[in-house]
CSV table of C-alpha atoms in Angstrom, one decimal:
chain,number,residue,atom,x,y,z
A,298,UNK,CA,136.4,205.9,154.4
A,299,UNK,CA,136.9,204.9,158.1
A,300,UNK,CA,133.5,203.1,158.4
A,301,UNK,CA,134.4,201.1,155.4
A,302,UNK,CA,137.7,200.0,156.9
A,303,UNK,CA,136.0,199.0,160.2
A,304,UNK,CA,133.5,196.9,158.3
A,305,UNK,CA,136.2,195.1,156.5
A,306,UNK,CA,138.0,194.4,159.7
A,307,UNK,CA,134.9,193.1,161.6
A,308,UNK,CA,133.7,190.8,158.7
A,309,UNK,CA,136.7,189.1,157.2
A,310,UNK,CA,136.0,187.0,154.1
A,311,UNK,CA,136.7,183.2,154.0
A,312,UNK,CA,139.5,182.3,151.5
A,313,UNK,CA,138.2,180.1,148.7
A,314,UNK,CA,140.7,177.3,149.5
A,315,UNK,CA,139.3,176.8,153.0
A,316,UNK,CA,135.7,176.5,151.7
A,317,UNK,CA,136.8,173.8,149.3
A,318,UNK,CA,138.6,171.9,152.0
A,319,UNK,CA,135.6,172.0,154.2
A,320,UNK,CA,133.3,170.7,151.5
A,321,UNK,CA,135.7,167.8,150.7
A,322,UNK,CA,135.9,167.0,154.4
A,323,UNK,CA,132.1,166.7,154.7
A,324,UNK,CA,131.9,164.5,151.6
A,325,UNK,CA,134.7,162.3,152.9
A,326,UNK,CA,133.0,161.9,156.3
A,327,UNK,CA,129.6,160.9,154.6
A,328,UNK,CA,131.4,158.5,152.2
A,329,UNK,CA,133.2,156.9,155.1
A,330,UNK,CA,130.0,156.4,157.1
A,331,UNK,CA,128.3,154.8,154.1
A,332,UNK,CA,131.2,152.4,153.4
A,333,UNK,CA,131.4,151.5,157.1
A,334,UNK,CA,127.7,150.8,157.2
A,335,UNK,CA,127.9,148.6,154.2
A,336,UNK,CA,130.8,146.7,155.7
A,337,UNK,CA,129.0,146.2,158.9
A,338,UNK,CA,125.9,144.9,157.1
A,339,UNK,CA,128.0,142.5,155.0
A,340,UNK,CA,129.8,141.2,158.1
A,341,UNK,CA,126.6,140.7,160.1
A,342,UNK,CA,124.9,139.0,157.1
A,343,UNK,CA,127.9,136.6,156.7
A,344,UNK,CA,127.9,135.8,160.4
A,345,UNK,CA,124.1,135.1,160.2
A,346,UNK,CA,124.6,132.7,157.3
A,347,UNK,CA,127.5,130.9,159.0
A,348,UNK,CA,125.6,130.8,162.3
A,349,UNK,CA,122.5,129.3,160.8
A,350,UNK,CA,124.6,127.0,158.6
A,351,UNK,CA,121.8,127.1,156.0
A,352,UNK,CA,122.0,127.4,152.2
A,353,UNK,CA,121.3,130.8,150.8
A,354,UNK,CA,118.0,130.7,148.8
A,355,UNK,CA,117.2,133.6,146.4
A,356,UNK,CA,113.5,134.5,146.5
A,357,UNK,CA,111.6,136.6,144.0
A,358,UNK,CA,111.4,139.3,146.7
A,359,UNK,CA,114.9,139.0,148.2
A,360,UNK,CA,117.1,136.5,149.9
A,361,UNK,CA,116.3,134.3,152.9
A,362,UNK,CA,117.9,131.4,154.5
A,363,UNK,CA,115.8,128.3,155.3
A,364,UNK,CA,112.8,130.3,156.5
A,365,UNK,CA,110.3,128.3,154.4
A,366,UNK,CA,109.7,124.6,153.7
A,367,UNK,CA,109.2,122.5,150.5
A,368,UNK,CA,106.7,120.1,151.9
A,369,UNK,CA,105.5,117.9,149.1
A,370,UNK,CA,105.6,116.8,145.5
A,371,UNK,CA,104.5,119.6,143.2
A,372,UNK,CA,105.3,122.1,146.0
A,373,UNK,CA,101.7,122.7,147.0
A,374,UNK,CA,98.5,120.7,147.5
A,375,UNK,CA,97.3,121.8,144.0
A,376,UNK,CA,100.4,120.2,142.3
A,377,UNK,CA,101.0,123.5,140.5
A,378,UNK,CA,104.8,123.3,140.5
A,379,UNK,CA,104.9,127.0,141.4
A,380,UNK,CA,107.8,127.9,143.7
A,381,UNK,CA,108.5,131.2,145.4
A,382,UNK,CA,112.2,131.3,144.7
A,383,UNK,CA,114.4,131.6,141.6
A,384,UNK,CA,115.7,128.3,140.3
A,385,UNK,CA,119.2,127.5,138.9
A,386,UNK,CA,120.4,130.1,136.4
A,387,UNK,CA,123.3,128.1,135.0
A,388,UNK,CA,124.0,124.4,134.3
A,389,UNK,CA,126.9,124.3,136.7
A,390,UNK,CA,126.6,121.3,139.1
A,391,UNK,CA,126.6,122.5,142.7
A,392,UNK,CA,127.0,119.1,144.4
A,393,UNK,CA,126.6,115.4,143.9
A,394,UNK,CA,125.6,113.0,146.6
A,395,UNK,CA,126.6,109.4,145.8
A,396,UNK,CA,124.3,106.7,147.2
A,397,UNK,CA,126.8,103.9,146.6
A,398,UNK,CA,126.8,100.9,144.3
A,399,UNK,CA,123.7,98.8,143.7
A,400,UNK,CA,123.4,95.5,141.9
A,401,UNK,CA,120.2,96.8,140.1
A,402,UNK,CA,121.8,100.0,138.8
A,403,UNK,CA,119.7,102.6,140.6
A,404,UNK,CA,118.7,103.5,144.1
A,405,UNK,CA,116.3,106.5,144.1
A,406,UNK,CA,113.1,106.9,142.2
A,407,UNK,CA,111.2,109.6,144.1
A,408,UNK,CA,111.7,113.4,143.9
A,409,UNK,CA,113.3,114.6,147.2
A,410,UNK,CA,111.3,116.7,149.6
A,411,UNK,CA,113.4,119.8,149.9
A,412,UNK,CA,113.9,122.0,153.0
A,413,UNK,CA,112.3,121.4,156.4
A,414,UNK,CA,112.9,124.9,157.6
A,415,UNK,CA,116.5,124.1,158.5
A,416,UNK,CA,117.7,123.3,155.0
A,417,UNK,CA,117.6,119.5,155.4
A,418,UNK,CA,116.7,117.2,152.5
A,419,UNK,CA,114.7,114.0,152.6
A,420,UNK,CA,114.3,111.2,150.0
A,421,UNK,CA,113.6,107.5,149.7
A,422,UNK,CA,115.6,104.8,147.9
A,423,UNK,CA,114.6,101.7,146.1
A,424,UNK,CA,116.9,99.8,148.5
A,425,UNK,CA,114.4,100.5,151.3
A,426,UNK,CA,115.9,103.5,153.1
A,427,UNK,CA,114.7,107.0,153.8
A,428,UNK,CA,117.8,109.3,154.0
A,429,UNK,CA,118.2,112.8,155.3
A,430,UNK,CA,121.0,115.1,154.3
A,431,UNK,CA,122.0,118.4,155.9
A,432,UNK,CA,122.5,121.6,153.9
A,433,UNK,CA,126.2,120.6,153.2
A,434,UNK,CA,124.9,117.3,151.8
A,435,UNK,CA,126.2,115.2,154.6
A,436,UNK,CA,124.1,112.3,155.8
A,437,UNK,CA,122.2,113.2,159.0
A,438,UNK,CA,120.6,109.8,159.3
A,439,UNK,CA,119.2,106.8,157.4
A,440,UNK,CA,116.1,104.9,158.4
A,441,UNK,CA,116.0,101.4,156.9
A,442,UNK,CA,112.6,99.7,156.4
A,443,UNK,CA,112.3,96.8,158.8
A,444,UNK,CA,110.7,94.7,156.0
A,445,UNK,CA,112.5,96.1,153.0
A,446,UNK,CA,112.4,93.5,150.2
A,447,UNK,CA,115.9,92.7,148.8
A,448,UNK,CA,116.4,93.7,145.2
A,449,UNK,CA,118.5,90.9,143.7
A,450,UNK,CA,116.7,90.2,140.4
A,451,UNK,CA,117.8,92.9,138.0
A,452,UNK,CA,115.9,91.9,134.9
A,453,UNK,CA,114.1,94.7,133.1
A,454,UNK,CA,110.8,95.4,134.8
A,455,UNK,CA,108.8,94.0,131.8
A,456,UNK,CA,110.6,90.7,131.6
A,457,UNK,CA,109.0,87.6,133.1
A,458,UNK,CA,110.2,87.0,136.6
A,459,UNK,CA,111.5,90.6,136.9
A,460,UNK,CA,111.7,92.1,140.4
A,461,UNK,CA,109.6,95.3,140.3
A,462,UNK,CA,110.0,96.0,144.0
A,463,UNK,CA,111.4,99.4,144.6
A,464,UNK,CA,110.5,99.8,148.3
A,465,UNK,CA,110.2,103.6,148.5
A,466,UNK,CA,109.1,104.7,145.0
A,467,UNK,CA,107.2,108.0,145.7
A,468,UNK,CA,107.9,111.3,147.4
A,469,UNK,CA,107.3,111.7,151.1
A,470,UNK,CA,105.6,114.7,152.8
A,471,UNK,CA,106.6,117.0,155.6
A,472,UNK,CA,104.0,117.8,158.2
A,473,UNK,CA,104.2,119.1,161.8
A,474,UNK,CA,107.8,118.0,162.3
A,475,UNK,CA,107.2,114.6,160.7
A,476,UNK,CA,108.4,113.0,157.4
A,477,UNK,CA,105.6,110.7,156.2
A,478,UNK,CA,106.2,108.1,153.4
A,479,UNK,CA,105.0,104.8,152.1
A,480,UNK,CA,106.3,101.5,150.6
A,481,UNK,CA,105.9,100.6,147.0
A,482,UNK,CA,107.4,97.1,146.9
A,483,UNK,CA,105.3,94.1,145.8
A,484,UNK,CA,106.6,91.7,148.5
A,485,UNK,CA,107.1,93.8,151.6
A,486,UNK,CA,104.5,95.0,154.1
A,487,UNK,CA,102.2,97.7,152.7
A,488,UNK,CA,102.5,100.6,155.1
A,489,UNK,CA,102.7,104.3,155.6
A,490,UNK,CA,105.5,105.3,158.0
A,491,UNK,CA,105.9,108.5,160.0
A,492,UNK,CA,109.4,109.6,161.3
A,493,UNK,CA,110.3,112.6,163.4
A,494,UNK,CA,113.0,114.8,161.8
A,495,UNK,CA,115.7,112.9,163.7
A,496,UNK,CA,114.7,109.7,161.9
A,497,UNK,CA,112.8,108.0,164.8
A,498,UNK,CA,109.6,106.1,164.1
A,499,UNK,CA,106.5,107.9,165.3
A,500,UNK,CA,103.7,105.7,163.8
A,501,UNK,CA,102.9,103.4,161.0
A,502,UNK,CA,99.7,102.4,159.3
A,503,UNK,CA,98.9,99.3,157.2
A,504,UNK,CA,97.2,99.9,153.8
A,505,UNK,CA,95.5,97.5,151.4
A,506,UNK,CA,98.3,97.5,148.7
A,507,UNK,CA,101.5,99.1,147.5
A,508,UNK,CA,101.6,102.9,147.5
A,509,UNK,CA,100.7,104.2,144.0
A,510,UNK,CA,101.2,107.9,144.4
A,511,UNK,CA,103.2,110.7,146.0
A,512,UNK,CA,101.7,111.6,149.4
A,513,UNK,CA,99.9,114.9,149.3
A,514,UNK,CA,99.3,117.3,152.3
A,515,UNK,CA,95.9,119.1,152.3
A,516,UNK,CA,94.0,121.3,154.7
A,517,UNK,CA,94.1,120.6,158.4
A,518,UNK,CA,97.3,118.6,157.9
A,519,UNK,CA,95.4,115.7,156.4
A,520,UNK,CA,97.4,113.5,154.0
A,521,UNK,CA,96.1,111.9,150.8
A,522,UNK,CA,97.4,109.0,148.7
A,523,UNK,CA,96.3,106.1,146.6
A,524,UNK,CA,96.9,102.4,146.2
A,525,UNK,CA,95.7,100.6,143.0
A,526,UNK,CA,92.2,100.2,144.6
A,527,UNK,CA,91.8,102.9,147.2
A,528,UNK,CA,92.1,106.6,147.9
A,529,UNK,CA,93.1,107.3,151.5
A,530,UNK,CA,92.7,110.4,153.7
A,531,UNK,CA,94.0,110.5,157.3
A,532,UNK,CA,95.5,112.9,159.7
A,533,UNK,CA,99.2,113.3,160.0
A,534,UNK,CA,98.9,111.3,163.2
A,535,UNK,CA,97.7,108.3,161.4
A,536,UNK,CA,94.1,108.6,162.7
A,537,UNK,CA,90.6,109.4,161.4
A,538,UNK,CA,91.0,107.3,158.3
A,539,UNK,CA,88.7,107.8,155.3
A,540,UNK,CA,88.7,105.7,152.1
A,541,UNK,CA,87.1,105.8,148.7
A,542,UNK,CA,87.4,103.1,146.0
A,543,UNK,CA,89.5,104.0,142.9
A,544,UNK,CA,91.2,102.0,140.1
A,545,UNK,CA,94.6,103.1,138.8
A,546,UNK,CA,98.3,103.5,139.2
A,547,UNK,CA,100.6,106.6,139.3
A,548,UNK,CA,97.4,108.3,140.5
A,549,UNK,CA,98.4,111.4,142.4
A,550,UNK,CA,95.6,113.3,144.1
A,551,UNK,CA,95.4,117.1,143.8
A,552,UNK,CA,93.7,119.2,146.6
A,553,UNK,CA,91.9,122.4,145.6
A,554,UNK,CA,91.9,125.6,147.6
A,555,UNK,CA,88.5,124.7,149.0
A,556,UNK,CA,89.7,121.3,150.2
A,557,UNK,CA,88.2,119.3,147.3
A,558,UNK,CA,90.2,116.2,146.3
A,559,UNK,CA,90.6,115.4,142.6
A,560,UNK,CA,91.7,111.9,141.6
A,561,UNK,CA,91.5,109.7,138.5
A,562,UNK,CA,89.7,106.3,138.3
A,563,UNK,CA,88.0,103.9,135.9
A,564,UNK,CA,84.8,106.1,135.9
A,565,UNK,CA,86.7,109.3,135.0
A,566,UNK,CA,88.0,112.2,137.0
A,567,UNK,CA,86.5,112.2,140.5
A,568,UNK,CA,85.9,115.2,142.7
A,569,UNK,CA,85.5,114.5,146.4
A,570,UNK,CA,85.1,116.6,149.5
A,571,UNK,CA,87.9,116.6,152.1
A,572,UNK,CA,86.1,113.7,153.9
A,573,UNK,CA,86.1,111.7,150.6
A,574,UNK,CA,82.3,112.1,149.9
A,575,UNK,CA,81.8,112.1,146.1
A,576,UNK,CA,80.9,115.5,144.6
A,577,UNK,CA,80.9,114.8,140.9
A,578,UNK,CA,82.4,112.6,138.1
A,579,UNK,CA,83.7,113.8,134.8
A,580,UNK,CA,83.0,110.6,132.7
A,581,UNK,CA,84.0,111.7,129.3
A,582,UNK,CA,87.5,110.3,130.1
A,583,UNK,CA,86.8,106.8,131.4
A,584,UNK,CA,89.4,104.3,132.4
A,585,UNK,CA,91.8,106.9,133.8
A,586,UNK,CA,94.2,104.3,135.2
A,587,UNK,CA,97.3,106.5,135.1
A,588,UNK,CA,96.8,110.2,135.9
A,589,UNK,CA,98.1,113.2,137.8
A,590,UNK,CA,95.9,116.3,138.0
A,591,UNK,CA,96.7,119.9,139.0
A,592,UNK,CA,94.5,122.7,140.1
A,593,UNK,CA,94.9,126.4,139.4
A,594,UNK,CA,94.7,128.1,142.9
A,595,UNK,CA,93.3,131.3,141.4
A,596,UNK,CA,90.6,130.0,139.1
A,597,UNK,CA,90.1,126.4,140.5
A,598,UNK,CA,90.4,125.0,137.0
A,599,UNK,CA,91.4,121.4,137.0
A,600,UNK,CA,93.9,120.1,134.5
A,601,UNK,CA,94.8,116.5,133.8
A,602,UNK,CA,96.3,114.3,131.0
A,603,UNK,CA,94.2,111.6,129.4
A,604,UNK,CA,95.4,108.6,127.3
A,605,UNK,CA,93.7,105.8,125.5
A,606,UNK,CA,96.4,103.7,124.0
A,607,UNK,CA,93.9,101.4,122.3
A,608,UNK,CA,92.4,104.2,120.3
A,609,UNK,CA,95.6,106.3,120.1
A,610,UNK,CA,94.0,109.2,121.9
A,611,UNK,CA,96.2,111.5,124.1
A,612,UNK,CA,94.7,114.8,125.4
A,613,UNK,CA,95.1,117.4,128.0
A,614,UNK,CA,91.8,118.4,129.7
A,615,UNK,CA,90.7,121.5,131.6
A,616,UNK,CA,87.6,121.4,133.7
A,617,UNK,CA,85.7,124.0,135.6
A,618,UNK,CA,85.3,123.6,139.4
A,619,UNK,CA,81.7,122.3,138.8
A,620,UNK,CA,83.0,119.4,136.6
A,621,UNK,CA,82.0,121.0,133.3
A,622,UNK,CA,84.4,120.9,130.3
A,623,UNK,CA,86.4,124.1,129.7
A,624,UNK,CA,88.5,122.8,126.9
A,625,UNK,CA,90.8,119.9,125.7
A,626,UNK,CA,93.7,119.7,123.3
A,627,UNK,CA,95.7,117.0,121.7
A,628,UNK,CA,99.1,116.2,123.2
A,629,UNK,CA,101.5,113.3,123.0
A,630,UNK,CA,101.7,110.6,125.7
A,631,UNK,CA,101.9,112.2,129.2
A,632,UNK,CA,101.3,110.8,132.7
A,633,UNK,CA,102.7,113.8,134.6
A,634,UNK,CA,100.8,116.5,136.4
A,635,UNK,CA,100.7,119.7,134.3
A,636,UNK,CA,102.7,122.7,135.8
A,637,UNK,CA,100.6,125.8,136.1
A,638,UNK,CA,102.3,129.2,135.6
A,639,UNK,CA,101.5,132.2,137.8
A,640,UNK,CA,99.6,133.7,134.8
């Protein structure tokens, strides 16, 4: 019996209450560390947002703040309309920026170019100004065209004597720290302007008529746009100008992944190399005077709307990259570029 008593004395058992307290203490410490870590992360994230002063943009793969740009109409050179972030999920208005009164009832025609990497917004007005807003929608600067035509005749655009001048009627493009845009008025000088992101003039280039398309940015930072008679290609420095004759209005080029340029004209849909040398013509749809095409970046299929009002024909066409017909389908009147889904 004595050895048994000695064993009990040298190896005392731990009371059940102390074991439970120790477990609760460990769990409490771990929970506290987790909560503290979460709190630190939230504080740092909030400070980063406030420090950068940028809007929070929700992406498909997370949340970033101004680390990307929205450079051009249609988002990409192909005019797909695909964007890498989630759009509005409710119809609640976030903000309204008032441009002020105008005798003709409207001031802006073009889709804004969104986000220059710092969250700033750029858009043109029919009064002849290019405006930049910061992420809080405060005006950063306003560049007024030196030759903007005054819009004082406010008759409907189809009435005799109506003033159709809208000065800046199409979306600009962002390239290498520049905002590049053109004039659409009938009476003012026909030019392409380049400003730095502080609103200072960098260069300007005279063109043969009013701008008839949004300006598109292709490979090697070359810009593409049309007038009623000409397709232009030039560098974002206003140099190395190439041209190709076209006929049309609201004629927005689309640039494929291989640099091919697709544009509409009287002959049909044209495919040109990046230096504007003709590759092929799809002539089943002649007299394409108003057209916006789009290119699937995965398949290189080209989509464009076709209308023949005289024969009451309205179709959407899909072409293979070699210019052969893939399919067409009847639609109602459309002049906009098709939007191409990720699938």
